[in-house]
Amino acid sequence: MPISFDRAADFYDNTRTLAPEVSERLTAEILRLGRATPNTTFFEPGIGTGRIALPIVERGFAYTGVDVSEAMMDKLRQKLEGKAHRLRLINADATALPLEDNSFDVAIAPHILHLIADWQTAMDELRRVLKPSGVFIYFHHPTNKTASRDAIGRQWREILLGYGYDSGFTGGVTEDVLDRLQEQGATLETVVVADLSRESTVDSLMRAYRDRIYSNMWRVPDDIYPRALADLEAWAAQEFPDPNQPIASQDNISLTAAYHWAG
Ligand SMILES: C[S@@+](CC[C@H](N)C(=O)[O-])C[C@H]1O[C@@H](n2cnc3c(N)ncnc32)[C@H](O)[C@@H]1O
């Protein structure tokens, strides 16, 4: 079953928004790596609310996005209401695209392949719909299978393992995707667009677990979640008696462009 973000549509943008200057730099890098001209056509599986797509669509480019969540795409439609644009949205699964071969100049996969168990098929589909001269742009945080960027995340994973549940991503993470691209003969160029490392407080990090914000939290079985959360609360109270204590969280935005992949 694909991981639809229907349940996140109302809060997704609040938890993932990029600062305007970061979004600006990200868009400029996508256009540069994609060697965009006014005629360049874009494709994005798992387009969501258009966090990445919207600035490109607003620059007038032709853009096609698919998603299994109509609610996420509705948020994007609302943002474009009353504006002229060349965005086409399709409700479809990234592993079975209802699209012709050799259709697009640039395919972007931001924050999607780690969610798809059969990520290799999703990559095959991306490659199929790219033109032979096309560029694939993979957008990733420095994610690994364990999906933990800070001390609380690491403890959460340990607790869940104690209940017999592995909270790691089921899909392809950065290492998997880049290895596959190289095996398939692509030439890669990676740029770090922004360092998003920051200090959060214990309380704000704990809130994400209480509110079950991220998709790797949704997947935890409901009978385990409350018990694991109680264990995490008890551990955090002991480890960090001050809820305002800062916790370092490591993150950055990197783009990898793959050339000569589809050709
Ligand atoms: C983490 S969000 C990323 C959205 C957007 N790409 C971004 O970076 O903000 C993942 C999106 O992929 C969609 N999704 C998950 N699995 C999918 C699949 N197999 N096919 C198509 N969309 C999928 C979800 O519904 C969600 O909207």
mmCIF file of C-alpha atoms and ligand atoms in Angstrom:
data_model
loop_
_atom_site.group_PDB
_atom_site.id
_atom_site.type_symbol
_atom_site.label_atom_id
_atom_site.label_comp_id
_atom_site.label_asym_id
_atom_site.label_seq_id
_atom_site.Cartn_x
_atom_site.Cartn_y
_atom_site.Cartn_z
ATOM 1 C CA MET A 1 0.000 0.000 0.000
ATOM 2 C CA PRO A 2 1.416 3.442 -0.887
ATOM 3 C CA ILE A 3 1.838 5.891 2.008
ATOM 4 C CA SER A 4 -0.753 8.538 1.216
ATOM 5 C CA PHE A 5 -0.290 11.878 2.975
ATOM 6 C CA ASP A 6 -4.049 12.572 3.177
ATOM 7 C CA ARG A 7 -3.797 12.854 6.950
ATOM 8 C CA ALA A 8 -0.959 15.396 6.686
ATOM 9 C CA ALA A 9 -2.549 17.729 4.128
ATOM 10 C CA ASP A 10 -3.667 20.286 6.731
ATOM 11 C CA PHE A 11 -0.348 20.527 8.547
ATOM 12 C CA TYR A 12 2.287 19.429 6.009
ATOM 13 C CA ASP A 13 3.275 22.949 4.969
ATOM 14 C CA ASN A 14 3.588 24.124 8.575
ATOM 15 C CA THR A 15 6.038 21.381 9.429
ATOM 16 C CA ARG A 16 8.138 21.353 6.234
ATOM 17 C CA THR A 17 8.161 24.926 4.948
ATOM 18 C CA LEU A 18 11.490 26.164 3.684
ATOM 19 C CA ALA A 19 12.640 29.695 4.464
ATOM 20 C CA PRO A 20 12.059 31.959 1.415
ATOM 21 C CA GLU A 21 15.795 32.375 0.761
ATOM 22 C CA VAL A 22 16.325 28.582 0.945
ATOM 23 C CA SER A 23 13.402 27.949 -1.390
ATOM 24 C CA GLU A 24 14.781 30.578 -3.788
ATOM 25 C CA ARG A 25 18.247 28.977 -3.796
ATOM 26 C CA LEU A 26 16.760 25.500 -4.203
ATOM 27 C CA THR A 27 14.686 26.573 -7.206
ATOM 28 C CA ALA A 28 17.666 28.316 -8.816
ATOM 29 C CA GLU A 29 19.795 25.167 -8.369
ATOM 30 C CA ILE A 30 17.084 22.909 -9.816
ATOM 31 C CA LEU A 31 16.858 25.162 -12.882
ATOM 32 C CA ARG A 32 20.653 25.288 -13.236
ATOM 33 C CA LEU A 33 21.186 21.517 -12.794
ATOM 34 C CA GLY A 34 18.226 20.818 -15.086
ATOM 35 C CA ARG A 35 19.713 23.170 -17.720
ATOM 36 C CA ALA A 36 16.269 24.693 -17.955
ATOM 37 C CA THR A 37 15.143 26.785 -20.902
ATOM 38 C CA PRO A 38 11.604 28.196 -21.224
ATOM 39 C CA ASN A 39 10.622 25.004 -23.085
ATOM 40 C CA THR A 40 11.827 22.594 -20.410
ATOM 41 C CA THR A 41 9.161 20.217 -19.105
ATOM 42 C CA PHE A 42 9.229 18.989 -15.501
ATOM 43 C CA PHE A 43 7.872 15.906 -13.791
ATOM 44 C CA GLU A 44 7.566 15.104 -10.080
ATOM 45 C CA PRO A 45 6.184 11.926 -8.487
ATOM 46 C CA GLY A 46 4.751 12.567 -5.009
ATOM 47 C CA ILE A 47 4.291 16.271 -5.736
ATOM 48 C CA GLY A 48 2.308 16.806 -2.520
ATOM 49 C CA THR A 49 1.377 20.415 -1.773
ATOM 50 C CA GLY A 50 3.922 21.740 -4.263
ATOM 51 C CA ARG A 51 6.641 22.758 -1.817
ATOM 52 C CA ILE A 52 9.235 22.205 -4.565
ATOM 53 C CA ALA A 53 6.994 22.513 -7.631
ATOM 54 C CA LEU A 54 5.173 25.762 -6.910
ATOM 55 C CA PRO A 55 8.097 28.195 -7.405
ATOM 56 C CA ILE A 56 8.918 26.444 -10.712
ATOM 57 C CA VAL A 57 5.275 26.459 -11.848
ATOM 58 C CA GLU A 58 5.037 30.146 -10.912
ATOM 59 C CA ARG A 59 7.977 30.847 -13.218
ATOM 60 C CA GLY A 60 5.799 29.577 -16.074
ATOM 61 C CA PHE A 61 7.301 26.130 -16.704
ATOM 62 C CA ALA A 62 5.202 23.172 -17.824
ATOM 63 C CA TYR A 63 5.078 20.805 -14.839
ATOM 64 C CA THR A 64 3.365 17.451 -14.328
ATOM 65 C CA GLY A 65 2.938 15.986 -10.879
ATOM 66 C CA VAL A 66 1.412 12.766 -9.628
ATOM 67 C CA ASP A 67 0.415 11.830 -6.104
ATOM 68 C CA VAL A 68 -1.718 9.209 -4.379
ATOM 69 C CA SER A 69 -3.141 11.908 -2.088
ATOM 70 C CA GLU A 70 -5.870 14.037 -3.611
ATOM 71 C CA ALA A 71 -5.959 16.088 -0.380
ATOM 72 C CA MET A 72 -2.284 17.077 -0.763
ATOM 73 C CA MET A 73 -2.792 18.024 -4.427
ATOM 74 C CA ASP A 74 -5.906 20.043 -3.479
ATOM 75 C CA LYS A 75 -3.688 22.251 -1.297
ATOM 76 C CA LEU A 76 -1.523 22.913 -4.344
ATOM 77 C CA ARG A 77 -4.563 23.615 -6.540
ATOM 78 C CA GLN A 78 -5.742 26.184 -3.970
ATOM 79 C CA LYS A 79 -2.386 27.980 -4.109
ATOM 80 C CA LEU A 80 -2.793 28.432 -7.866
ATOM 81 C CA GLU A 81 -6.440 29.453 -7.891
ATOM 82 C CA GLY A 82 -7.028 32.387 -10.209
ATOM 83 C CA LYS A 83 -3.454 32.266 -11.599
ATOM 84 C CA ALA A 84 -2.409 31.210 -15.093
ATOM 85 C CA HIS A 85 -0.181 28.132 -14.994
ATOM 86 C CA ARG A 86 0.944 25.029 -16.862
ATOM 87 C CA LEU A 87 0.610 22.504 -14.026
ATOM 88 C CA ARG A 88 -1.011 19.126 -14.665
ATOM 89 C CA LEU A 89 -1.885 16.973 -11.637
ATOM 90 C CA ILE A 90 -2.708 13.275 -11.828
ATOM 91 C CA ASN A 91 -3.810 10.919 -9.076
ATOM 92 C CA ALA A 92 -1.446 8.004 -9.647
ATOM 93 C CA ASP A 93 1.110 5.761 -8.016
ATOM 94 C CA ALA A 94 4.771 6.502 -8.710
ATOM 95 C CA THR A 95 5.369 2.809 -9.410
ATOM 96 C CA ALA A 96 2.817 2.700 -12.278
ATOM 97 C CA LEU A 97 2.773 6.024 -14.091
ATOM 98 C CA PRO A 98 -0.035 6.605 -16.592
ATOM 99 C CA LEU A 99 2.406 8.566 -18.754
ATOM 100 C CA GLU A 100 4.103 8.031 -22.101
ATOM 101 C CA ASP A 101 7.757 7.025 -22.426
ATOM 102 C CA ASN A 102 10.254 9.853 -23.109
ATOM 103 C CA SER A 103 7.937 12.641 -21.976
ATOM 104 C CA PHE A 104 9.951 15.027 -19.779
ATOM 105 C CA ASP A 105 13.207 16.988 -19.781
ATOM 106 C CA VAL A 106 13.627 17.036 -16.003
ATOM 107 C CA ALA A 107 12.298 14.620 -13.380
ATOM 108 C CA ILE A 108 12.574 15.600 -9.725
ATOM 109 C CA ALA A 109 12.128 13.158 -6.837
ATOM 110 C CA PRO A 110 12.078 15.101 -3.564
ATOM 111 C CA HIS A 111 11.322 13.230 -0.357
ATOM 112 C CA ILE A 112 9.509 10.353 -1.971
ATOM 113 C CA LEU A 113 11.678 7.306 -2.713
ATOM 114 C CA HIS A 114 12.293 6.551 0.985
ATOM 115 C CA LEU A 115 8.517 6.086 1.331
ATOM 116 C CA ILE A 116 8.095 3.562 -1.475
ATOM 117 C CA ALA A 117 8.870 -0.075 -0.641
ATOM 118 C CA ASP A 118 9.301 -0.860 -4.341
ATOM 119 C CA TRP A 119 11.483 2.207 -4.932
ATOM 120 C CA GLN A 120 13.413 0.426 -7.693
ATOM 121 C CA THR A 121 10.221 0.223 -9.780
ATOM 122 C CA ALA A 122 9.534 3.909 -9.057
ATOM 123 C CA MET A 123 13.035 4.692 -10.363
ATOM 124 C CA ASP A 124 12.424 2.537 -13.456
ATOM 125 C CA GLU A 125 9.257 4.530 -14.065
ATOM 126 C CA LEU A 126 11.096 7.844 -13.649
ATOM 127 C CA ARG A 127 13.705 6.686 -16.137
ATOM 128 C CA ARG A 128 11.044 5.539 -18.579
ATOM 129 C CA VAL A 129 9.200 8.856 -18.679
ATOM 130 C CA LEU A 130 12.401 10.926 -18.925
ATOM 131 C CA LYS A 131 13.598 11.850 -22.398
ATOM 132 C CA PRO A 132 16.936 10.221 -23.325
ATOM 133 C CA SER A 133 18.590 13.636 -22.925
ATOM 134 C CA GLY A 134 16.704 14.253 -19.669
ATOM 135 C CA VAL A 135 18.082 15.077 -16.234
ATOM 136 C CA PHE A 136 16.971 13.349 -13.057
ATOM 137 C CA ILE A 137 17.257 15.424 -9.880
ATOM 138 C CA TYR A 138 17.207 13.578 -6.591
ATOM 139 C CA PHE A 139 16.529 15.723 -3.555
ATOM 140 C CA HIS A 140 17.439 14.398 -0.189
ATOM 141 C CA HIS A 141 18.210 15.175 3.360
ATOM 142 C CA PRO A 142 21.105 13.115 4.668
ATOM 143 C CA THR A 143 18.683 10.351 5.499
ATOM 144 C CA ASN A 144 19.667 6.837 6.356
ATOM 145 C CA LYS A 145 17.515 3.826 7.065
ATOM 146 C CA THR A 146 17.276 4.702 10.738
ATOM 147 C CA ALA A 147 15.585 8.052 10.067
ATOM 148 C CA SER A 148 17.006 9.643 13.230
ATOM 149 C CA ARG A 149 18.754 12.990 13.214
ATOM 150 C CA ASP A 150 18.995 13.626 16.950
ATOM 151 C CA ALA A 151 19.313 11.956 20.355
ATOM 152 C CA ILE A 152 15.560 11.647 20.854
ATOM 153 C CA GLY A 153 15.095 10.028 17.448
ATOM 154 C CA ARG A 154 17.820 7.513 18.217
ATOM 155 C CA GLN A 155 16.203 6.616 21.542
ATOM 156 C CA TRP A 156 12.784 6.303 19.852
ATOM 157 C CA ARG A 157 14.222 3.814 17.429
ATOM 158 C CA GLU A 158 15.738 1.766 20.262
ATOM 159 C CA ILE A 159 12.432 1.742 22.158
ATOM 160 C CA LEU A 160 10.515 0.600 19.097
ATOM 161 C CA LEU A 161 13.051 -2.125 18.404
ATOM 162 C CA GLY A 162 12.384 -3.321 21.972
ATOM 163 C CA TYR A 163 8.737 -3.783 20.940
ATOM 164 C CA GLY A 164 9.875 -5.710 17.880
ATOM 165 C CA TYR A 165 9.206 -2.866 15.437
ATOM 166 C CA ASP A 166 11.828 -1.484 13.056
ATOM 167 C CA SER A 167 11.025 2.184 12.364
ATOM 168 C CA GLY A 168 13.560 2.574 9.560
ATOM 169 C CA PHE A 169 12.390 3.705 6.141
ATOM 170 C CA THR A 170 11.102 0.906 3.972
ATOM 171 C CA GLY A 171 12.020 2.577 0.690
ATOM 172 C CA GLY A 172 15.231 3.736 -0.949
ATOM 173 C CA VAL A 173 17.372 6.191 0.998
ATOM 174 C CA THR A 174 20.143 8.371 -0.390
ATOM 175 C CA GLU A 175 22.821 5.679 -0.471
ATOM 176 C CA ASP A 176 20.530 3.191 -2.227
ATOM 177 C CA VAL A 177 19.395 5.685 -4.842
ATOM 178 C CA LEU A 178 22.830 7.081 -5.656
ATOM 179 C CA ASP A 179 24.326 3.569 -5.877
ATOM 180 C CA ARG A 180 21.611 2.500 -8.288
ATOM 181 C CA LEU A 181 22.043 5.600 -10.455
ATOM 182 C CA GLN A 182 25.773 4.927 -10.706
ATOM 183 C CA GLU A 183 25.283 1.233 -11.445
ATOM 184 C CA GLN A 184 22.988 2.302 -14.263
ATOM 185 C CA GLY A 185 25.692 4.497 -15.789
ATOM 186 C CA ALA A 186 24.586 7.971 -14.660
ATOM 187 C CA THR A 187 27.055 10.793 -14.108
ATOM 188 C CA LEU A 188 26.250 12.511 -10.833
ATOM 189 C CA GLU A 189 26.655 16.077 -9.635
ATOM 190 C CA THR A 190 25.753 16.871 -6.026
ATOM 191 C CA VAL A 191 25.332 20.327 -4.516
ATOM 192 C CA VAL A 192 24.549 21.220 -0.932
ATOM 193 C CA VAL A 193 21.921 23.930 -1.167
ATOM 194 C CA ALA A 194 21.462 24.759 2.506
ATOM 195 C CA ASP A 195 22.558 23.655 5.931
ATOM 196 C CA LEU A 196 19.423 23.175 8.001
ATOM 197 C CA SER A 197 21.193 21.963 11.151
ATOM 198 C CA ARG A 198 19.642 23.675 14.112
ATOM 199 C CA GLU A 199 18.977 23.518 17.787
ATOM 200 C CA SER A 200 15.472 22.506 18.788
ATOM 201 C CA THR A 201 14.229 22.161 22.336
ATOM 202 C CA VAL A 202 13.413 18.840 23.928
ATOM 203 C CA ASP A 203 9.822 19.984 24.197
ATOM 204 C CA SER A 204 9.422 20.853 20.515
ATOM 205 C CA LEU A 205 10.983 17.564 19.419
ATOM 206 C CA MET A 206 8.760 15.608 21.822
ATOM 207 C CA ARG A 207 5.691 17.391 20.445
ATOM 208 C CA ALA A 208 6.255 15.756 17.037
ATOM 209 C CA TYR A 209 6.008 12.317 18.689
ATOM 210 C CA ARG A 210 2.937 13.318 20.722
ATOM 211 C CA ASP A 211 1.196 14.697 17.612
ATOM 212 C CA ARG A 212 2.480 11.871 15.412
ATOM 213 C CA ILE A 213 3.612 14.346 12.770
ATOM 214 C CA TYR A 214 5.924 12.344 10.494
ATOM 215 C CA SER A 215 5.003 9.434 8.266
ATOM 216 C CA ASN A 216 7.462 7.059 9.930
ATOM 217 C CA MET A 217 5.401 7.660 13.122
ATOM 218 C CA TRP A 218 2.064 6.893 11.382
ATOM 219 C CA ARG A 219 3.331 3.495 10.357
ATOM 220 C CA VAL A 220 4.035 2.358 13.932
ATOM 221 C CA PRO A 221 1.206 -0.070 14.865
ATOM 222 C CA ASP A 222 -1.455 1.600 17.057
ATOM 223 C CA ASP A 223 -1.104 -0.977 19.825
ATOM 224 C CA ILE A 224 2.613 -0.190 20.190
ATOM 225 C CA TYR A 225 2.552 3.593 19.748
ATOM 226 C CA PRO A 226 1.133 4.721 23.136
ATOM 227 C CA ARG A 227 3.400 2.361 25.063
ATOM 228 C CA ALA A 228 6.485 3.415 23.135
ATOM 229 C CA LEU A 229 5.564 7.082 23.579
ATOM 230 C CA ALA A 230 5.165 6.622 27.353
ATOM 231 C CA ASP A 231 8.626 5.011 27.448
ATOM 232 C CA LEU A 232 10.069 7.900 25.447
ATOM 233 C CA GLU A 233 8.429 10.492 27.736
ATOM 234 C CA ALA A 234 9.878 8.741 30.803
ATOM 235 C CA TRP A 235 13.342 8.537 29.244
ATOM 236 C CA ALA A 236 13.242 12.197 28.135
ATOM 237 C CA ALA A 237 12.119 13.396 31.577
ATOM 238 C CA GLN A 238 15.066 11.637 33.153
ATOM 239 C CA GLU A 239 17.626 12.488 30.493
ATOM 240 C CA PHE A 240 16.544 16.103 29.954
ATOM 241 C CA PRO A 241 14.846 17.446 33.108
ATOM 242 C CA ASP A 242 14.614 20.895 31.504
ATOM 243 C CA PRO A 243 12.140 20.703 28.572
ATOM 244 C CA ASN A 244 13.729 23.835 27.107
ATOM 245 C CA GLN A 245 17.107 22.188 26.849
ATOM 246 C CA PRO A 246 18.478 22.611 23.331
ATOM 247 C CA ILE A 247 19.110 19.503 21.252
ATOM 248 C CA ALA A 248 21.271 19.590 18.141
ATOM 249 C CA SER A 249 19.661 18.213 15.030
ATOM 250 C CA GLN A 250 21.724 17.657 11.878
ATOM 251 C CA ASP A 251 20.205 18.329 8.508
ATOM 252 C CA ASN A 252 20.947 19.814 5.123
ATOM 253 C CA ILE A 253 19.386 19.992 1.682
ATOM 254 C CA SER A 254 21.364 18.373 -1.081
ATOM 255 C CA LEU A 255 20.461 17.962 -4.710
ATOM 256 C CA THR A 256 21.990 15.303 -6.906
ATOM 257 C CA ALA A 257 21.578 15.627 -10.655
ATOM 258 C CA ALA A 258 21.950 12.460 -12.704
ATOM 259 C CA TYR A 259 23.001 12.962 -16.316
ATOM 260 C CA HIS A 260 23.139 10.319 -19.081
ATOM 261 C CA TRP A 261 20.808 8.100 -17.057
ATOM 262 C CA ALA A 262 17.875 7.784 -19.393
ATOM 263 C CA GLY A 263 19.821 7.911 -22.653
HETATM 264 C C1 LIG B 1 7.010 13.710 2.041
HETATM 265 S S1 LIG B 1 5.772 14.160 0.869
HETATM 266 C C2 LIG B 1 6.767 15.049 -0.308
HETATM 267 C C3 LIG B 1 5.971 16.062 -1.099
HETATM 268 C C4 LIG B 1 6.842 16.952 -1.995
HETATM 269 N N1 LIG B 1 7.583 16.158 -2.979
HETATM 270 C C5 LIG B 1 7.791 17.744 -1.122
HETATM 271 O O1 LIG B 1 9.009 17.534 -1.199
HETATM 272 O O2 LIG B 1 7.313 18.556 -0.336
HETATM 273 C C6 LIG B 1 5.490 12.641 -0.005
HETATM 274 C C7 LIG B 1 4.318 12.699 -0.984
HETATM 275 O O3 LIG B 1 4.367 11.521 -1.791
HETATM 276 C C8 LIG B 1 3.063 10.954 -1.862
HETATM 277 N N2 LIG B 1 3.272 9.520 -2.106
HETATM 278 C C9 LIG B 1 3.693 8.566 -1.227
HETATM 279 N N3 LIG B 1 3.805 7.392 -1.849
HETATM 280 C C10 LIG B 1 3.464 7.596 -3.155
HETATM 281 C C11 LIG B 1 3.396 6.761 -4.300
HETATM 282 N N4 LIG B 1 3.696 5.461 -4.241
HETATM 283 N N5 LIG B 1 3.016 7.330 -5.478
HETATM 284 C C12 LIG B 1 2.696 8.643 -5.557
HETATM 285 N N6 LIG B 1 2.736 9.472 -4.506
HETATM 286 C C13 LIG B 1 3.121 8.962 -3.314
HETATM 287 C C14 LIG B 1 2.395 11.309 -0.546
HETATM 288 O O4 LIG B 1 0.977 11.282 -0.638
HETATM 289 C C15 LIG B 1 2.960 12.717 -0.316
HETATM 290 O O5 LIG B 1 2.142 13.715 -0.892
#
